[in-house]
CSV table of C-alpha atoms in Angstrom, one decimal:
chain,number,residue,atom,x,y,z
A,80,UNK,CA,2.7,125.0,24.6
A,81,UNK,CA,2.4,126.2,28.2
A,82,UNK,CA,-1.2,125.0,28.5
A,83,UNK,CA,-1.8,126.4,31.9
A,84,UNK,CA,-1.3,130.0,30.9
A,85,UNK,CA,-2.7,129.9,27.4
A,86,UNK,CA,0.5,131.0,25.6
A,87,UNK,CA,3.3,129.4,23.6
A,88,UNK,CA,6.7,129.1,25.1
A,89,UNK,CA,9.8,127.2,23.7
A,90,UNK,CA,10.8,126.0,27.1
A,91,UNK,CA,9.9,123.4,29.7
A,92,UNK,CA,7.6,124.1,32.5
A,93,UNK,CA,7.5,122.6,36.0
A,94,UNK,CA,5.0,121.1,38.3
A,95,UNK,CA,5.2,119.1,41.4
A,96,UNK,CA,3.5,115.9,42.3
A,97,UNK,CA,2.8,113.8,45.4
A,98,UNK,CA,5.8,111.7,44.9
A,99,UNK,CA,8.0,114.5,43.8
A,100,UNK,CA,10.0,112.5,41.3
A,101,UNK,CA,12.8,114.5,39.6
A,102,UNK,CA,12.9,112.5,36.5
A,103,UNK,CA,9.2,112.8,35.7
A,104,UNK,CA,8.8,109.0,35.4
A,105,UNK,CA,5.4,108.9,37.0
A,106,UNK,CA,2.2,110.6,35.9
A,107,UNK,CA,2.0,114.0,37.5
A,108,UNK,CA,5.3,113.8,39.3
A,109,UNK,CA,8.4,115.9,38.6
A,110,UNK,CA,9.2,117.6,35.4
A,111,UNK,CA,6.8,117.9,32.5
A,112,UNK,CA,7.5,116.8,29.0
A,113,UNK,CA,10.5,118.6,27.3
A,114,UNK,CA,9.4,121.3,24.9
A,115,UNK,CA,7.0,122.1,27.3
A,116,UNK,CA,3.5,120.9,28.1
A,117,UNK,CA,2.7,122.0,31.6
A,118,UNK,CA,0.9,119.3,33.5
A,119,UNK,CA,1.5,117.1,30.5
A,120,UNK,CA,-0.7,114.2,31.8
A,121,UNK,CA,-3.7,116.4,32.0
A,122,UNK,CA,-3.3,118.7,28.9
A,123,UNK,CA,-2.8,116.4,26.0
A,124,UNK,CA,-5.2,116.9,23.2
A,125,UNK,CA,-7.1,114.0,24.6
A,126,UNK,CA,-10.7,113.8,25.7
A,127,UNK,CA,-9.9,111.8,28.8
A,128,UNK,CA,-8.0,114.8,30.2
A,129,UNK,CA,-9.1,118.0,28.5
A,130,UNK,CA,-12.8,117.9,29.2
A,131,UNK,CA,-13.4,119.5,25.9
A,132,UNK,CA,-15.0,118.1,22.7
A,133,UNK,CA,-12.5,116.3,20.5
A,134,UNK,CA,-11.6,117.9,17.2
A,135,UNK,CA,-12.9,115.0,15.2
A,136,UNK,CA,-13.2,115.2,11.5
A,137,UNK,CA,-16.7,115.5,10.1
A,138,UNK,CA,-17.5,115.2,6.4
A,139,UNK,CA,-20.5,114.7,4.3
A,140,UNK,CA,-20.5,111.9,1.8
A,141,UNK,CA,-22.8,112.1,-1.1
A,142,UNK,CA,-24.6,108.8,-1.8
A,143,UNK,CA,-23.1,107.0,-4.8
A,144,UNK,CA,-21.0,110.1,-5.5
A,145,UNK,CA,-24.0,112.2,-6.5
A,146,UNK,CA,-23.6,115.9,-6.1
A,147,UNK,CA,-27.2,116.7,-6.9
A,148,UNK,CA,-29.7,117.2,-4.2
A,149,UNK,CA,-33.3,116.1,-3.8
A,150,UNK,CA,-32.6,112.5,-4.9
A,151,UNK,CA,-34.5,109.6,-3.3
A,152,UNK,CA,-31.4,108.1,-1.8
A,153,UNK,CA,-30.7,109.3,1.8
A,154,UNK,CA,-27.6,111.3,2.3
A,155,UNK,CA,-24.9,109.6,4.3
A,156,UNK,CA,-23.3,111.4,7.2
A,157,UNK,CA,-19.9,110.5,8.5
A,158,UNK,CA,-18.9,111.9,11.9
A,159,UNK,CA,-15.8,110.7,13.6
A,160,UNK,CA,-15.6,107.6,11.4
A,161,UNK,CA,-19.2,106.6,12.2
A,162,UNK,CA,-21.6,106.5,9.3
A,163,UNK,CA,-25.2,107.4,9.9
A,164,UNK,CA,-28.1,107.0,7.4
A,165,UNK,CA,-31.5,108.4,7.1
A,166,UNK,CA,-33.1,111.6,8.2
A,167,UNK,CA,-31.5,113.2,11.3
A,168,UNK,CA,-33.9,113.6,14.2
A,169,UNK,CA,-33.2,117.3,14.5
A,170,UNK,CA,-35.0,120.4,13.7
A,171,UNK,CA,-33.0,120.3,10.5
A,172,UNK,CA,-35.0,122.7,8.3
A,173,UNK,CA,-35.1,125.4,11.0
A,174,UNK,CA,-31.4,125.0,11.7
A,175,UNK,CA,-30.6,125.3,8.0
A,176,UNK,CA,-32.8,128.4,7.5
A,177,UNK,CA,-31.1,130.0,10.5
A,178,UNK,CA,-27.7,129.2,9.2
A,179,UNK,CA,-28.5,130.7,5.8
A,180,UNK,CA,-28.4,134.2,7.3
A,181,UNK,CA,-25.5,136.5,6.3
A,182,UNK,CA,-22.1,135.0,7.0
A,183,UNK,CA,-21.2,138.0,9.2
A,184,UNK,CA,-23.5,136.7,11.9
A,185,UNK,CA,-22.0,134.1,14.3
A,186,UNK,CA,-24.5,131.3,13.7
A,187,UNK,CA,-23.5,127.6,14.0
A,188,UNK,CA,-25.2,124.3,13.2
A,189,UNK,CA,-24.5,120.6,13.5
A,190,UNK,CA,-23.4,118.6,10.5
A,191,UNK,CA,-26.8,116.7,10.6
A,192,UNK,CA,-28.5,119.9,9.7
A,193,UNK,CA,-26.5,120.2,6.5
A,194,UNK,CA,-27.4,116.6,5.7
A,195,UNK,CA,-31.0,117.4,6.3
A,196,UNK,CA,-30.8,120.4,3.9
A,197,UNK,CA,-29.2,118.3,1.2
A,198,UNK,CA,-31.8,115.6,1.6
A,199,UNK,CA,-34.8,117.9,1.6
A,200,UNK,CA,-33.5,120.0,-1.3
A,201,UNK,CA,-33.1,123.2,0.7
A,202,UNK,CA,-29.5,123.5,-0.4
A,203,UNK,CA,-29.6,124.2,-4.1
A,204,UNK,CA,-26.0,125.1,-5.1
A,205,UNK,CA,-22.4,124.6,-4.1
A,206,UNK,CA,-22.0,128.2,-2.8
A,207,UNK,CA,-24.7,127.7,-0.3
A,208,UNK,CA,-23.3,124.4,0.8
A,209,UNK,CA,-19.9,126.0,1.2
A,210,UNK,CA,-21.3,128.7,3.4
A,211,UNK,CA,-23.1,126.3,5.6
A,212,UNK,CA,-20.1,124.0,5.9
A,213,UNK,CA,-18.2,127.1,7.3
A,214,UNK,CA,-20.7,127.2,10.1
A,215,UNK,CA,-20.5,123.5,11.1
A,216,UNK,CA,-19.5,122.9,14.7
A,217,UNK,CA,-17.2,120.0,15.5
A,218,UNK,CA,-19.0,117.0,16.9
A,219,UNK,CA,-18.4,115.6,20.3
A,220,UNK,CA,-17.1,112.1,20.6
A,221,UNK,CA,-20.1,109.9,19.8
A,222,UNK,CA,-19.5,107.6,22.8
A,223,UNK,CA,-18.6,110.3,25.4
A,224,UNK,CA,-21.2,111.4,27.9
A,225,UNK,CA,-21.0,114.8,29.5
A,226,UNK,CA,-23.0,115.8,32.5
A,227,UNK,CA,-23.2,118.0,35.6
A,228,UNK,CA,-24.6,117.2,39.0
A,229,UNK,CA,-27.0,119.7,40.7
A,230,UNK,CA,-24.1,120.7,43.0
A,231,UNK,CA,-22.0,121.8,40.0
A,232,UNK,CA,-19.6,118.9,39.7
A,233,UNK,CA,-19.0,118.4,35.9
A,234,UNK,CA,-18.1,114.9,34.6
A,235,UNK,CA,-17.2,113.2,31.4
A,236,UNK,CA,-17.4,109.4,30.8
A,237,UNK,CA,-15.8,107.7,27.8
A,238,UNK,CA,-16.0,103.9,27.4
A,239,UNK,CA,-12.8,102.6,25.9
A,240,UNK,CA,-12.0,98.9,25.6
A,241,UNK,CA,-8.3,99.2,25.2
A,242,UNK,CA,-6.5,98.2,27.4
A,243,UNK,CA,-9.1,95.6,28.2
A,244,UNK,CA,-10.1,95.2,31.9
A,245,UNK,CA,-8.8,98.6,33.1
A,246,UNK,CA,-10.1,102.2,33.6
A,247,UNK,CA,-8.8,105.5,34.9
A,248,UNK,CA,-10.5,108.2,37.0
A,249,UNK,CA,-9.2,111.8,37.2
A,250,UNK,CA,-10.5,114.4,39.5
A,251,UNK,CA,-9.5,117.9,38.5
A,252,UNK,CA,-9.8,120.6,41.2
A,253,UNK,CA,-9.6,124.0,39.3
A,254,UNK,CA,-7.3,125.6,41.9
A,255,UNK,CA,-3.5,125.6,41.9
A,256,UNK,CA,-0.6,127.8,43.0
A,257,UNK,CA,-1.9,130.9,41.1
A,258,UNK,CA,-5.0,130.8,43.4
A,259,UNK,CA,-2.9,131.1,46.6
A,260,UNK,CA,-2.8,134.3,48.7
A,261,UNK,CA,0.6,135.9,49.5
A,262,UNK,CA,0.6,134.0,52.8
A,263,UNK,CA,-0.3,130.6,51.2
A,264,UNK,CA,2.6,130.1,48.7
A,265,UNK,CA,2.8,126.3,48.4
A,266,UNK,CA,-0.5,125.6,50.1
A,267,UNK,CA,-2.1,124.1,47.0
A,268,UNK,CA,0.7,121.5,47.0
A,269,UNK,CA,0.3,120.9,50.7
A,270,UNK,CA,-3.4,120.3,50.2
A,271,UNK,CA,-2.7,117.8,47.5
A,272,UNK,CA,-0.4,115.8,49.8
A,273,UNK,CA,-2.7,115.8,52.8
A,274,UNK,CA,-5.9,115.1,50.9
A,275,UNK,CA,-4.7,112.1,49.0
A,276,UNK,CA,-1.9,110.6,51.0
A,277,UNK,CA,-4.1,110.9,54.1
A,278,UNK,CA,-7.1,109.2,52.5
A,279,UNK,CA,-8.2,106.0,54.2
A,280,UNK,CA,-10.3,105.2,51.2
A,281,UNK,CA,-7.4,105.5,48.8
A,282,UNK,CA,-5.7,102.8,50.9
A,283,UNK,CA,-8.5,100.4,49.9
A,284,UNK,CA,-7.0,100.4,46.4
A,285,UNK,CA,-3.7,99.0,47.7
A,286,UNK,CA,-3.0,95.4,46.6
A,287,UNK,CA,-5.5,95.5,43.7
A,288,UNK,CA,-3.1,96.2,40.8
A,289,UNK,CA,-4.1,99.9,41.1
A,290,UNK,CA,-2.0,103.0,40.8
A,291,UNK,CA,-2.7,106.4,42.4
A,292,UNK,CA,-1.0,109.7,42.3
A,293,UNK,CA,-1.7,113.5,42.2
A,294,UNK,CA,-0.1,116.6,40.9
A,295,UNK,CA,-0.2,120.4,41.5
A,296,UNK,CA,0.3,123.0,38.9
A,297,UNK,CA,-0.3,126.8,38.5
A,298,UNK,CA,-3.9,126.4,37.6
A,299,UNK,CA,-5.2,123.1,38.9
A,300,UNK,CA,-4.6,120.1,41.2
A,301,UNK,CA,-5.4,116.6,39.7
A,302,UNK,CA,-5.9,113.3,41.5
A,303,UNK,CA,-6.1,110.1,39.7
A,304,UNK,CA,-6.5,106.3,40.1
A,305,UNK,CA,-5.8,103.7,37.5
A,306,UNK,CA,-7.4,100.4,38.3
A,307,UNK,CA,-8.5,97.0,37.0
A,308,UNK,CA,-12.2,96.9,36.2
A,309,UNK,CA,-12.6,94.1,38.7
A,310,UNK,CA,-10.5,93.2,41.7
A,311,UNK,CA,-8.2,90.3,40.6
A,312,UNK,CA,-8.8,88.3,43.7
A,313,UNK,CA,-12.5,88.4,44.1
A,314,UNK,CA,-14.1,89.9,40.9
A,315,UNK,CA,-15.6,92.8,42.8
A,316,UNK,CA,-16.1,96.0,40.6
A,317,UNK,CA,-13.3,98.5,41.3
A,318,UNK,CA,-15.0,101.7,40.0
A,319,UNK,CA,-17.0,102.3,43.3
A,320,UNK,CA,-13.7,102.1,45.3
A,321,UNK,CA,-11.9,104.5,42.9
A,322,UNK,CA,-14.7,107.1,43.0
A,323,UNK,CA,-14.9,106.8,46.8
A,324,UNK,CA,-11.1,107.6,47.0
A,325,UNK,CA,-11.5,110.6,44.8
A,326,UNK,CA,-14.5,111.9,46.7
A,327,UNK,CA,-12.6,111.5,49.9
A,328,UNK,CA,-10.2,114.2,48.5
A,329,UNK,CA,-13.1,116.7,48.6
A,330,UNK,CA,-13.8,115.9,52.2
A,331,UNK,CA,-10.2,115.6,53.5
A,332,UNK,CA,-9.6,115.5,57.2
A,333,UNK,CA,-6.6,117.5,58.2
A,334,UNK,CA,-5.3,115.5,61.2
A,335,UNK,CA,-2.3,117.2,62.8
A,336,UNK,CA,-0.2,114.0,62.5
A,337,UNK,CA,-0.8,113.8,58.7
A,338,UNK,CA,-0.2,117.5,58.2
A,339,UNK,CA,3.2,117.2,59.9
A,340,UNK,CA,4.1,114.1,58.0
A,341,UNK,CA,3.4,115.7,54.7
A,342,UNK,CA,5.1,118.9,55.7
A,343,UNK,CA,8.3,117.0,56.2
A,344,UNK,CA,7.9,115.3,52.8
A,345,UNK,CA,7.3,118.6,51.0
A,346,UNK,CA,10.3,120.2,52.6
A,347,UNK,CA,12.4,117.3,51.5
A,348,UNK,CA,11.0,117.6,48.0
A,349,UNK,CA,11.7,121.3,47.9
A,350,UNK,CA,15.3,120.6,48.7
A,351,UNK,CA,15.6,117.9,46.0
A,352,UNK,CA,14.1,120.1,43.2
A,353,UNK,CA,16.3,123.1,44.0
A,354,UNK,CA,18.8,122.3,41.1
A,355,UNK,CA,20.4,124.8,38.8
A,356,UNK,CA,18.1,123.5,36.0
A,357,UNK,CA,15.0,124.3,38.1
A,358,UNK,CA,16.3,127.7,39.0
A,359,UNK,CA,16.8,128.5,35.3
A,360,UNK,CA,13.2,127.4,34.6
A,361,UNK,CA,12.0,129.6,37.4
A,362,UNK,CA,13.8,132.6,35.9
A,363,UNK,CA,12.5,131.9,32.4
A,364,UNK,CA,8.9,131.7,33.5
A,365,UNK,CA,9.3,134.7,35.8
A,366,UNK,CA,10.5,136.8,32.9
A,367,UNK,CA,7.8,135.5,30.6
A,368,UNK,CA,5.0,136.3,33.1
A,369,UNK,CA,6.5,139.4,34.5
A,370,UNK,CA,3.1,141.2,34.3
A,371,UNK,CA,1.1,138.7,36.3
A,372,UNK,CA,1.1,136.5,39.4
A,373,UNK,CA,2.5,133.4,37.7
A,374,UNK,CA,6.0,134.8,38.2
A,375,UNK,CA,5.6,134.6,42.0
A,376,UNK,CA,3.3,131.6,42.5
A,377,UNK,CA,5.4,128.5,41.8
A,378,UNK,CA,3.8,125.3,43.0
A,379,UNK,CA,6.6,124.2,45.3
A,380,UNK,CA,6.0,127.5,47.3
A,381,UNK,CA,8.2,129.1,49.9
A,382,UNK,CA,10.0,127.0,52.5
A,383,UNK,CA,9.6,129.5,55.3
A,384,UNK,CA,5.8,129.6,54.8
A,385,UNK,CA,5.5,125.8,54.5
A,386,UNK,CA,7.2,125.4,57.9
A,387,UNK,CA,4.8,127.8,59.6
A,388,UNK,CA,1.2,126.8,58.6
A,389,UNK,CA,-1.1,125.3,61.1
A,390,UNK,CA,-3.4,122.5,60.0
A,391,UNK,CA,-6.4,124.9,60.4
A,392,UNK,CA,-4.8,127.3,57.8
A,393,UNK,CA,-4.3,124.5,55.3
A,394,UNK,CA,-7.9,123.3,56.0
A,395,UNK,CA,-9.2,126.8,55.2
A,396,UNK,CA,-7.5,126.8,51.8
A,397,UNK,CA,-9.1,123.4,51.1
A,398,UNK,CA,-12.6,124.7,52.1
A,399,UNK,CA,-12.2,127.7,49.8
A,400,UNK,CA,-11.3,125.8,46.7
A,401,UNK,CA,-12.3,122.1,47.0
A,402,UNK,CA,-15.9,122.8,45.9
A,403,UNK,CA,-17.9,120.5,43.6
A,404,UNK,CA,-18.7,123.5,41.5
A,405,UNK,CA,-14.9,124.0,41.1
A,406,UNK,CA,-14.1,120.5,40.0
A,407,UNK,CA,-14.3,118.2,37.0
A,408,UNK,CA,-14.3,114.4,37.0
A,409,UNK,CA,-13.2,112.2,34.1
A,410,UNK,CA,-13.8,108.4,33.8
A,411,UNK,CA,-12.4,106.5,30.9
A,412,UNK,CA,-11.8,102.8,30.2
A,413,UNK,CA,-13.4,99.4,30.0
A,414,UNK,CA,-16.6,100.4,31.9
A,415,UNK,CA,-20.3,100.7,31.3
A,416,UNK,CA,-21.4,104.3,30.8
A,417,UNK,CA,-24.8,104.0,32.4
A,418,UNK,CA,-23.4,102.3,35.5
A,419,UNK,CA,-20.6,104.8,35.8
A,420,UNK,CA,-23.0,107.7,35.6
A,421,UNK,CA,-25.2,106.2,38.4
A,422,UNK,CA,-22.1,105.7,40.6
A,423,UNK,CA,-20.9,109.3,40.1
A,424,UNK,CA,-24.3,110.6,41.1
A,425,UNK,CA,-24.4,108.3,44.1
A,426,UNK,CA,-20.9,109.1,45.2
A,427,UNK,CA,-20.7,112.9,44.7
A,428,UNK,CA,-24.2,114.3,44.9
A,429,UNK,CA,-24.1,114.9,48.7
A,430,UNK,CA,-21.3,117.4,48.3
A,431,UNK,CA,-22.5,121.0,48.8
A,432,UNK,CA,-21.6,123.7,46.3
A,433,UNK,CA,-20.1,127.0,47.7
A,434,UNK,CA,-19.3,130.4,46.5
A,435,UNK,CA,-15.7,131.1,45.3
A,436,UNK,CA,-13.4,132.9,47.7
A,437,UNK,CA,-13.2,136.7,47.6
A,438,UNK,CA,-9.7,138.1,47.4
A,439,UNK,CA,-8.7,141.1,49.4
A,440,UNK,CA,-7.5,144.2,47.5
A,441,UNK,CA,-3.9,143.7,48.7
A,442,UNK,CA,-3.7,140.5,46.7
A,443,UNK,CA,-3.9,142.6,43.5
A,444,UNK,CA,-6.0,139.9,41.8
A,445,UNK,CA,-6.7,141.3,38.3
A,446,UNK,CA,-10.4,141.3,37.4
A,447,UNK,CA,-11.4,140.2,34.8
A,448,UNK,CA,-8.9,137.4,34.1
A,449,UNK,CA,-8.7,134.2,32.1
A,450,UNK,CA,-10.4,132.2,34.9
A,451,UNK,CA,-13.5,134.3,34.7
A,452,UNK,CA,-14.1,133.0,31.2
A,453,UNK,CA,-12.7,129.5,31.6
A,454,UNK,CA,-12.3,127.9,35.0
A,455,UNK,CA,-9.6,125.5,33.6
A,456,UNK,CA,-7.2,128.5,33.3
A,457,UNK,CA,-5.4,130.5,36.0
A,458,UNK,CA,-6.7,133.7,37.4
A,459,UNK,CA,-4.3,136.0,35.5
A,460,UNK,CA,-4.2,138.3,32.5
A,461,UNK,CA,-1.4,138.4,29.8
A,462,UNK,CA,0.2,141.0,27.7
A,463,UNK,CA,-0.2,139.5,24.3
A,464,UNK,CA,2.1,140.1,21.3
A,465,UNK,CA,1.5,143.6,20.0
A,466,UNK,CA,0.2,145.2,23.2
A,467,UNK,CA,3.4,147.0,23.9
A,468,UNK,CA,4.7,150.0,21.9
A,469,UNK,CA,8.4,150.6,21.0
A,470,UNK,CA,9.6,153.9,22.4
A,471,UNK,CA,6.7,154.1,24.8
A,472,UNK,CA,6.8,151.0,27.0
A,473,UNK,CA,10.0,150.1,28.8
A,474,UNK,CA,11.7,147.1,27.1
A,475,UNK,CA,11.4,143.9,29.1
A,476,UNK,CA,14.9,142.4,29.5
A,477,UNK,CA,15.7,139.8,32.1
A,478,UNK,CA,19.2,138.6,32.8
A,479,UNK,CA,20.1,135.7,35.0
A,480,UNK,CA,23.6,134.8,36.0
A,481,UNK,CA,24.8,132.0,38.3
A,482,UNK,CA,28.2,130.5,38.9
A,483,UNK,CA,26.9,126.9,38.4
A,484,UNK,CA,25.8,127.7,34.8
A,485,UNK,CA,28.3,126.4,32.3
A,486,UNK,CA,26.7,127.7,29.1
A,487,UNK,CA,24.9,130.8,27.7
A,488,UNK,CA,21.4,130.9,26.2
A,489,UNK,CA,19.1,133.7,24.9
A,490,UNK,CA,15.3,133.5,24.8
A,491,UNK,CA,12.9,135.7,23.0
A,492,UNK,CA,9.2,135.3,23.9
A,493,UNK,CA,6.1,136.4,22.2
A,494,UNK,CA,2.8,135.6,23.9
A,495,UNK,CA,0.0,134.6,21.6
A,496,UNK,CA,-3.4,133.5,22.9
A,497,UNK,CA,-4.6,130.0,22.2
A,498,UNK,CA,-7.4,130.1,19.6
A,499,UNK,CA,-10.3,127.8,20.2
A,500,UNK,CA,-11.1,125.0,17.7
A,501,UNK,CA,-14.8,124.7,17.7
A,502,UNK,CA,-15.9,124.7,14.0
A,503,UNK,CA,-14.9,122.8,10.9
A,504,UNK,CA,-13.0,125.9,9.5
A,505,UNK,CA,-11.1,126.2,12.8
A,506,UNK,CA,-10.0,122.6,12.5
A,507,UNK,CA,-9.0,123.1,8.9
């Protein structure tokens, strides 16, 4: 699935990373996974990277197999493998009554409310129980903590003891190549290089068994640090250093020497990736997204523009998009949740939120677009399967030929929107 655009595609996608590896051996560098997850490291169905509630199973277990209601034994609730007994501390009766409205209304309720209804005798028959189950929302991970700072920075913390003694931090800036102006093609990638490779605070992680990298895609730029929980040589906690390094990205200094150094690295990377396989991928994605800006906003950008930008122009792009209210932080690993939350507040709260950039009319930015509803998606709109009419709309046929191609292939695409999985019936 091409996660960045919300459609299905039987092809590989491409993104570029700080190191620019062609083989995709590092997280966020080079090619994405075959069969096509764009930005594979950040779009697995994984809480640590998606920022969305996990589709955990939730099921009600009747005490001692009893299907009758109103018994003295408390109902048992099993959510995500964790069993909870007793009366849920919720407004259970009110939630159940609200959910007993006609099924055509889009009500929802937590599984605890169904347990409360069974325990108090408000659910009297299997039909009512079935109707209510159809309204159950999927629970969030019981150990995950979600929050948002006053400046708009959203965060998710998930303690996870395996592997022991390590954690990861990912900072997702919801701006990628699709957010670039006509004159900025490749600037999201340039910002990635300068912001992280030029960070003095990132250098503090060197020699601590830590790994750092970053990646740029159509819809976002992601920076990450994988570190031991404590510095091996001194036992000093590493989480403050990792968060400092990621916060430094939001306040990057665009020194002329660093901009020129990264410009050379990017031009070298652009030359390396310009293989026939990459050109074919560009053609496939250009054909697939013929109706929107994804076809002309590939992360690597345009060489002639990369050569011409001043450091002030790159800094202006950074100022427009690197806003706390346009970013999401993920912390997962062998950490203490409370301590991590305090550190996040301490490290990122001073950043000031800003309004998003306004695109001039000549940019032909379609409004509304996917990003208006979900900032994790690119600012584009799609022609879904069934929106074009045979005999009325011109057929979309794209042919690409090149002397270096030694084989023939045909691709038929049908764009289908990704359906959200938020309730138990969705998950089933």
